[in-house]
N, CA, C and O atoms as CSV, one atom per row, in Angstrom:
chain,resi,resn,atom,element,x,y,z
A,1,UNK,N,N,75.947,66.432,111.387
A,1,UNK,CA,C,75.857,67.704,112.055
A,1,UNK,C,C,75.765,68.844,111.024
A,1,UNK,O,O,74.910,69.729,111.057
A,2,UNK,N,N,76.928,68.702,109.927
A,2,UNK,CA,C,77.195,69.909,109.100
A,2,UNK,C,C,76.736,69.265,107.765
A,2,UNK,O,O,77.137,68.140,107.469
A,3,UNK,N,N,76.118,69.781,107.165
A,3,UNK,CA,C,76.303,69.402,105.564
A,3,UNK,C,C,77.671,70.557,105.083
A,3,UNK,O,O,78.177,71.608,105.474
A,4,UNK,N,N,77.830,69.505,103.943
A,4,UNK,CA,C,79.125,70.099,103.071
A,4,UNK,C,C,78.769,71.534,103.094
A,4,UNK,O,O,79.270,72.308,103.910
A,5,UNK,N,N,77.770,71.948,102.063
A,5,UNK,CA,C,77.485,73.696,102.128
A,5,UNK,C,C,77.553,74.194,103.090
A,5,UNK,O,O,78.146,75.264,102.956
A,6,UNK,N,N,77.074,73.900,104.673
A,6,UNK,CA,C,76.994,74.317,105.642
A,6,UNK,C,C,78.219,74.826,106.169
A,6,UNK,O,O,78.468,75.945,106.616
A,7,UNK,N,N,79.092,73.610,106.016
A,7,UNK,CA,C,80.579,73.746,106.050
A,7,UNK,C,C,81.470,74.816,105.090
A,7,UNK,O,O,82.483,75.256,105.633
A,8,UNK,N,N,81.333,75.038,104.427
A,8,UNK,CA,C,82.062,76.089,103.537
A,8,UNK,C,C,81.310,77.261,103.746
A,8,UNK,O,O,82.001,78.257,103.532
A,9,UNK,N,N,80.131,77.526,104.090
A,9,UNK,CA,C,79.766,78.789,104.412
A,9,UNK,C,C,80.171,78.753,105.591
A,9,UNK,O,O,81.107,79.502,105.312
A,10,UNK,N,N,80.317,78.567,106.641
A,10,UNK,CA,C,80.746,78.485,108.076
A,10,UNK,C,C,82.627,78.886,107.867
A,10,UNK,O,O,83.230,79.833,108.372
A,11,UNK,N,N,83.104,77.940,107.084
A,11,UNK,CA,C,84.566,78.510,106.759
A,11,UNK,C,C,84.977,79.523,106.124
A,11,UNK,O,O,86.156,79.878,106.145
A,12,UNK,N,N,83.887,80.229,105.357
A,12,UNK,CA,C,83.887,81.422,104.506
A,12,UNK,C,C,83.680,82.798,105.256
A,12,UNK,O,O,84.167,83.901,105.010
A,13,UNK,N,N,82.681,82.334,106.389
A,13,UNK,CA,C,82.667,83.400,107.417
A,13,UNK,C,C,83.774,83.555,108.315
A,13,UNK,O,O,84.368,84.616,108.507
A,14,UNK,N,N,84.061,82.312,108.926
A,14,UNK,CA,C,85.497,82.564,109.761
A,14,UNK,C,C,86.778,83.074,109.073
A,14,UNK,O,O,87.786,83.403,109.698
A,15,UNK,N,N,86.620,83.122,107.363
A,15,UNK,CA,C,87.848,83.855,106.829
A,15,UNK,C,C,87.245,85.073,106.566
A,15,UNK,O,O,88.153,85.904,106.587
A,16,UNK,N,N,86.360,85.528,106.368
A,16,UNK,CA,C,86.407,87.101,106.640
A,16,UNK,C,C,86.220,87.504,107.768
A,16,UNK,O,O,86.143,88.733,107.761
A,17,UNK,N,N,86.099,87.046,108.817
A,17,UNK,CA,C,86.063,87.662,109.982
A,17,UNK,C,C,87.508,87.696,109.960
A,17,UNK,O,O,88.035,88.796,109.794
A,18,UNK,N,N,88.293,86.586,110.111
A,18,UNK,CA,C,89.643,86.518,110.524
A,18,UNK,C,C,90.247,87.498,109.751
A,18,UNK,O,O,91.296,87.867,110.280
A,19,UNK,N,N,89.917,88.262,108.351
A,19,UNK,CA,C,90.796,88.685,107.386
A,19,UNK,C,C,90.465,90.369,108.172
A,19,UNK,O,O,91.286,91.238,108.468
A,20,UNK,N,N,89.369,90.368,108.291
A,20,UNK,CA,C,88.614,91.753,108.972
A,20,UNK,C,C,89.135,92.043,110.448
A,20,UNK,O,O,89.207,93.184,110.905
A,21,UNK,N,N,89.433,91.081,111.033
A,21,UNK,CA,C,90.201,91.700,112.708
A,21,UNK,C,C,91.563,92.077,112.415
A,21,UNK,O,O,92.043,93.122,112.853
A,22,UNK,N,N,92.476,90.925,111.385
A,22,UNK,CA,C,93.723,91.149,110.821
A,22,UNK,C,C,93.911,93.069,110.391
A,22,UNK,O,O,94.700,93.861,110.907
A,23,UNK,N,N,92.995,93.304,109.423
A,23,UNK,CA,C,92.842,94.361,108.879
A,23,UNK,C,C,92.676,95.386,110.109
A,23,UNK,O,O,93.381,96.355,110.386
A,24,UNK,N,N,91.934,95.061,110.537
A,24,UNK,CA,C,91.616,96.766,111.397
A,24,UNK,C,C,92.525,97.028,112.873
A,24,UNK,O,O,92.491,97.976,113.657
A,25,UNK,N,N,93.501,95.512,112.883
A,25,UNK,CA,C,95.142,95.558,113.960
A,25,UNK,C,C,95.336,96.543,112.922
A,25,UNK,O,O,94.816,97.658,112.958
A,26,UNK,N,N,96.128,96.104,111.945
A,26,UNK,CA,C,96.813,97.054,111.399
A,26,UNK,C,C,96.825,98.283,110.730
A,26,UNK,O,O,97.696,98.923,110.140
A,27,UNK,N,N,95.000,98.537,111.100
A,27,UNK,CA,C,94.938,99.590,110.320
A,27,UNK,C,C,95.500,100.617,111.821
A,27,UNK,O,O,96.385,101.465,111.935
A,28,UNK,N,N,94.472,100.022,112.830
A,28,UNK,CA,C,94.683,100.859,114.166
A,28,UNK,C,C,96.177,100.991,114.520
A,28,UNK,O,O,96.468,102.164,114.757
A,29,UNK,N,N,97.278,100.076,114.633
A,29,UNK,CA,C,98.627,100.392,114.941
A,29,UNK,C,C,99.757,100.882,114.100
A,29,UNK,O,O,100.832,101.262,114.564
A,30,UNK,N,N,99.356,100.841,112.459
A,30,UNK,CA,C,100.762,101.320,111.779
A,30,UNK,C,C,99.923,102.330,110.895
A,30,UNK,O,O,100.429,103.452,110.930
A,31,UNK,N,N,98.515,102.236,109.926
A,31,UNK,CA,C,98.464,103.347,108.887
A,31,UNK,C,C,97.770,104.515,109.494
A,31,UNK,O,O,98.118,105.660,109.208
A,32,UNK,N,N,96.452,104.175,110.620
A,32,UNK,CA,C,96.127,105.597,111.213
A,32,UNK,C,C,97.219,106.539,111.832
A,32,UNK,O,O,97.208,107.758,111.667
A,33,UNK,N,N,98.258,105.789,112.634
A,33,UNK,CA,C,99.497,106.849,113.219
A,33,UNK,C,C,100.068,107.449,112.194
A,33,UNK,O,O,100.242,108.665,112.121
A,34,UNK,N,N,100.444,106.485,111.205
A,34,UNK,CA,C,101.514,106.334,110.324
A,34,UNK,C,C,100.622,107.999,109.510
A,34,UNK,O,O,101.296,108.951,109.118
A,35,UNK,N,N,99.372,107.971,109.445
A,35,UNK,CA,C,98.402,109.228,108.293
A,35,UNK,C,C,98.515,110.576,109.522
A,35,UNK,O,O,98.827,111.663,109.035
A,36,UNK,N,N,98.345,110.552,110.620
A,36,UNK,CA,C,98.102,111.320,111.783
A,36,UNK,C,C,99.609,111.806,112.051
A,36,UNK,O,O,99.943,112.987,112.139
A,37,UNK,N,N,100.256,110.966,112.139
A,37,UNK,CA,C,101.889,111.475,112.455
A,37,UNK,C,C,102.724,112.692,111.161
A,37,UNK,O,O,103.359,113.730,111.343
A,38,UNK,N,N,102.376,112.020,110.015
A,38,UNK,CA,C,102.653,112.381,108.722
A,38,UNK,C,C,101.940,114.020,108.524
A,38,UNK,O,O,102.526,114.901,107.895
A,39,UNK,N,N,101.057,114.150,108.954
A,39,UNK,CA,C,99.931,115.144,108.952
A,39,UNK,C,C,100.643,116.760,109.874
A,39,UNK,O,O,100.893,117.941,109.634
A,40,UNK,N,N,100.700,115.841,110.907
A,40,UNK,CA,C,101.021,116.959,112.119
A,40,UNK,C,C,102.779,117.095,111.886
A,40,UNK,O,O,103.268,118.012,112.547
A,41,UNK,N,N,103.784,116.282,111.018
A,41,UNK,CA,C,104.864,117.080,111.193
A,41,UNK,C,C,104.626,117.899,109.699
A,41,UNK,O,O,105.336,118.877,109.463
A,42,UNK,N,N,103.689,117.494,108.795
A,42,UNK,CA,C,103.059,118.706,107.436
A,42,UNK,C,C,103.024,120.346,108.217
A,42,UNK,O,O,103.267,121.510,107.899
A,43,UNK,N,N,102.647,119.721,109.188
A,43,UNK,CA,C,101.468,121.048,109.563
A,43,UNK,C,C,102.856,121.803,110.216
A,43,UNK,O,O,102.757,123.002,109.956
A,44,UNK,N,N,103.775,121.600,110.769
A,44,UNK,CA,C,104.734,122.044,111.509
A,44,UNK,C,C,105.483,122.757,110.951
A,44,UNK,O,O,106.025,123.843,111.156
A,45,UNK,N,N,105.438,121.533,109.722
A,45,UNK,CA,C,106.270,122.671,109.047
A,45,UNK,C,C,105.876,123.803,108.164
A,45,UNK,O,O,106.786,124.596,107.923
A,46,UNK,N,N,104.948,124.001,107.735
A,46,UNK,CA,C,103.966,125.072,107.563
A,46,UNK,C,C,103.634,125.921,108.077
A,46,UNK,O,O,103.102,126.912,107.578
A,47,UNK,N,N,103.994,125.628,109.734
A,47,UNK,CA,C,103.827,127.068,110.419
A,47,UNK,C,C,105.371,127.432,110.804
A,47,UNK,O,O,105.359,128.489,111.435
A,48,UNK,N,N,106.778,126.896,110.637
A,48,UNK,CA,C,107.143,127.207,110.783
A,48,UNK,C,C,107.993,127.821,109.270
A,48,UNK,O,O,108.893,128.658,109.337
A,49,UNK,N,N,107.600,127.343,108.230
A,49,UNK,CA,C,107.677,128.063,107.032
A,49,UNK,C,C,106.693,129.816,107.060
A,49,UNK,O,O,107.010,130.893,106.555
A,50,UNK,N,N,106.038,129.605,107.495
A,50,UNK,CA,C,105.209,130.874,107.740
A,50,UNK,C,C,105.860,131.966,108.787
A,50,UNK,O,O,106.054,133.152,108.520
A,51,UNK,N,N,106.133,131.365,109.935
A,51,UNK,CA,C,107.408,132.364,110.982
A,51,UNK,C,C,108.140,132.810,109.640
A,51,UNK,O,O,107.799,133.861,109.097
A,52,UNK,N,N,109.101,132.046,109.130
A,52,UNK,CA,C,110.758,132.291,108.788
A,52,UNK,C,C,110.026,133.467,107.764
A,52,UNK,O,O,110.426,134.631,107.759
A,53,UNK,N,N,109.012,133.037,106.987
A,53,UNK,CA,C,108.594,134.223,105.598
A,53,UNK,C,C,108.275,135.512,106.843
A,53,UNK,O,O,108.869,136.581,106.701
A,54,UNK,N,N,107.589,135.378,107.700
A,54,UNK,CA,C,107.084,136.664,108.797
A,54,UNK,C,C,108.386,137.520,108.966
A,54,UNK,O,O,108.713,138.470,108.254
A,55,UNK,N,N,108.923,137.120,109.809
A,55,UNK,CA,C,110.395,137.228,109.807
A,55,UNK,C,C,111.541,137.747,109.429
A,55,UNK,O,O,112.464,138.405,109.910
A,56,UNK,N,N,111.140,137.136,108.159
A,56,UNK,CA,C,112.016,137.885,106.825
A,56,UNK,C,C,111.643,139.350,106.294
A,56,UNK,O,O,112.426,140.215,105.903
A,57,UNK,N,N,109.874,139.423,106.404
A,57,UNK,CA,C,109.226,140.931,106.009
A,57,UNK,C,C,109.626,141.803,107.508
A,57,UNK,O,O,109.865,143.009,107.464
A,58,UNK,N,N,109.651,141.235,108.452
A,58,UNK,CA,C,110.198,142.279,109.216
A,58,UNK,C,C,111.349,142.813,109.227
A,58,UNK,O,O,111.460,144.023,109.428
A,59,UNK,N,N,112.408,142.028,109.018
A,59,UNK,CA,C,113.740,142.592,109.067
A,59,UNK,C,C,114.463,143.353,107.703
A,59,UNK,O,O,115.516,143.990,107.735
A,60,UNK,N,N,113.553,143.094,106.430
A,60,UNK,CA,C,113.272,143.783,104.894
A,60,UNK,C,C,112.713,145.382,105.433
A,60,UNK,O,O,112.390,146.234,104.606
């Protein structure tokens, strides 16, 4: 059915596929949130570093 080569290219594809679905679970459930989450409490606090300085020139 298979020759040997046939066979190791056939197993060579099913490990990068398998390594490539592995990869993009985890990219989709822990490092995109993990970059997006990280981002937006940056940003939070940046605007609320920006109030407290506002804030401060008003009551100066």
């Amino acid at each position: 059915m298979f020759d040997f080569d046939q066979y190791l290219g056939f197993l060579a594809f099913l490990t990068i596929l398998t390594i490539g679905f592995w990869l993009m679970i985890f990219l989709l459930t822990f490092v995109i949130p993990y970059w997006v989450g990280g981002s937006f409490i940056e940003f939070m606090k940046e605007k609320r570093e920006e109030r407290k300085l506002k804030r401060e020139q008003e009551n100066n």
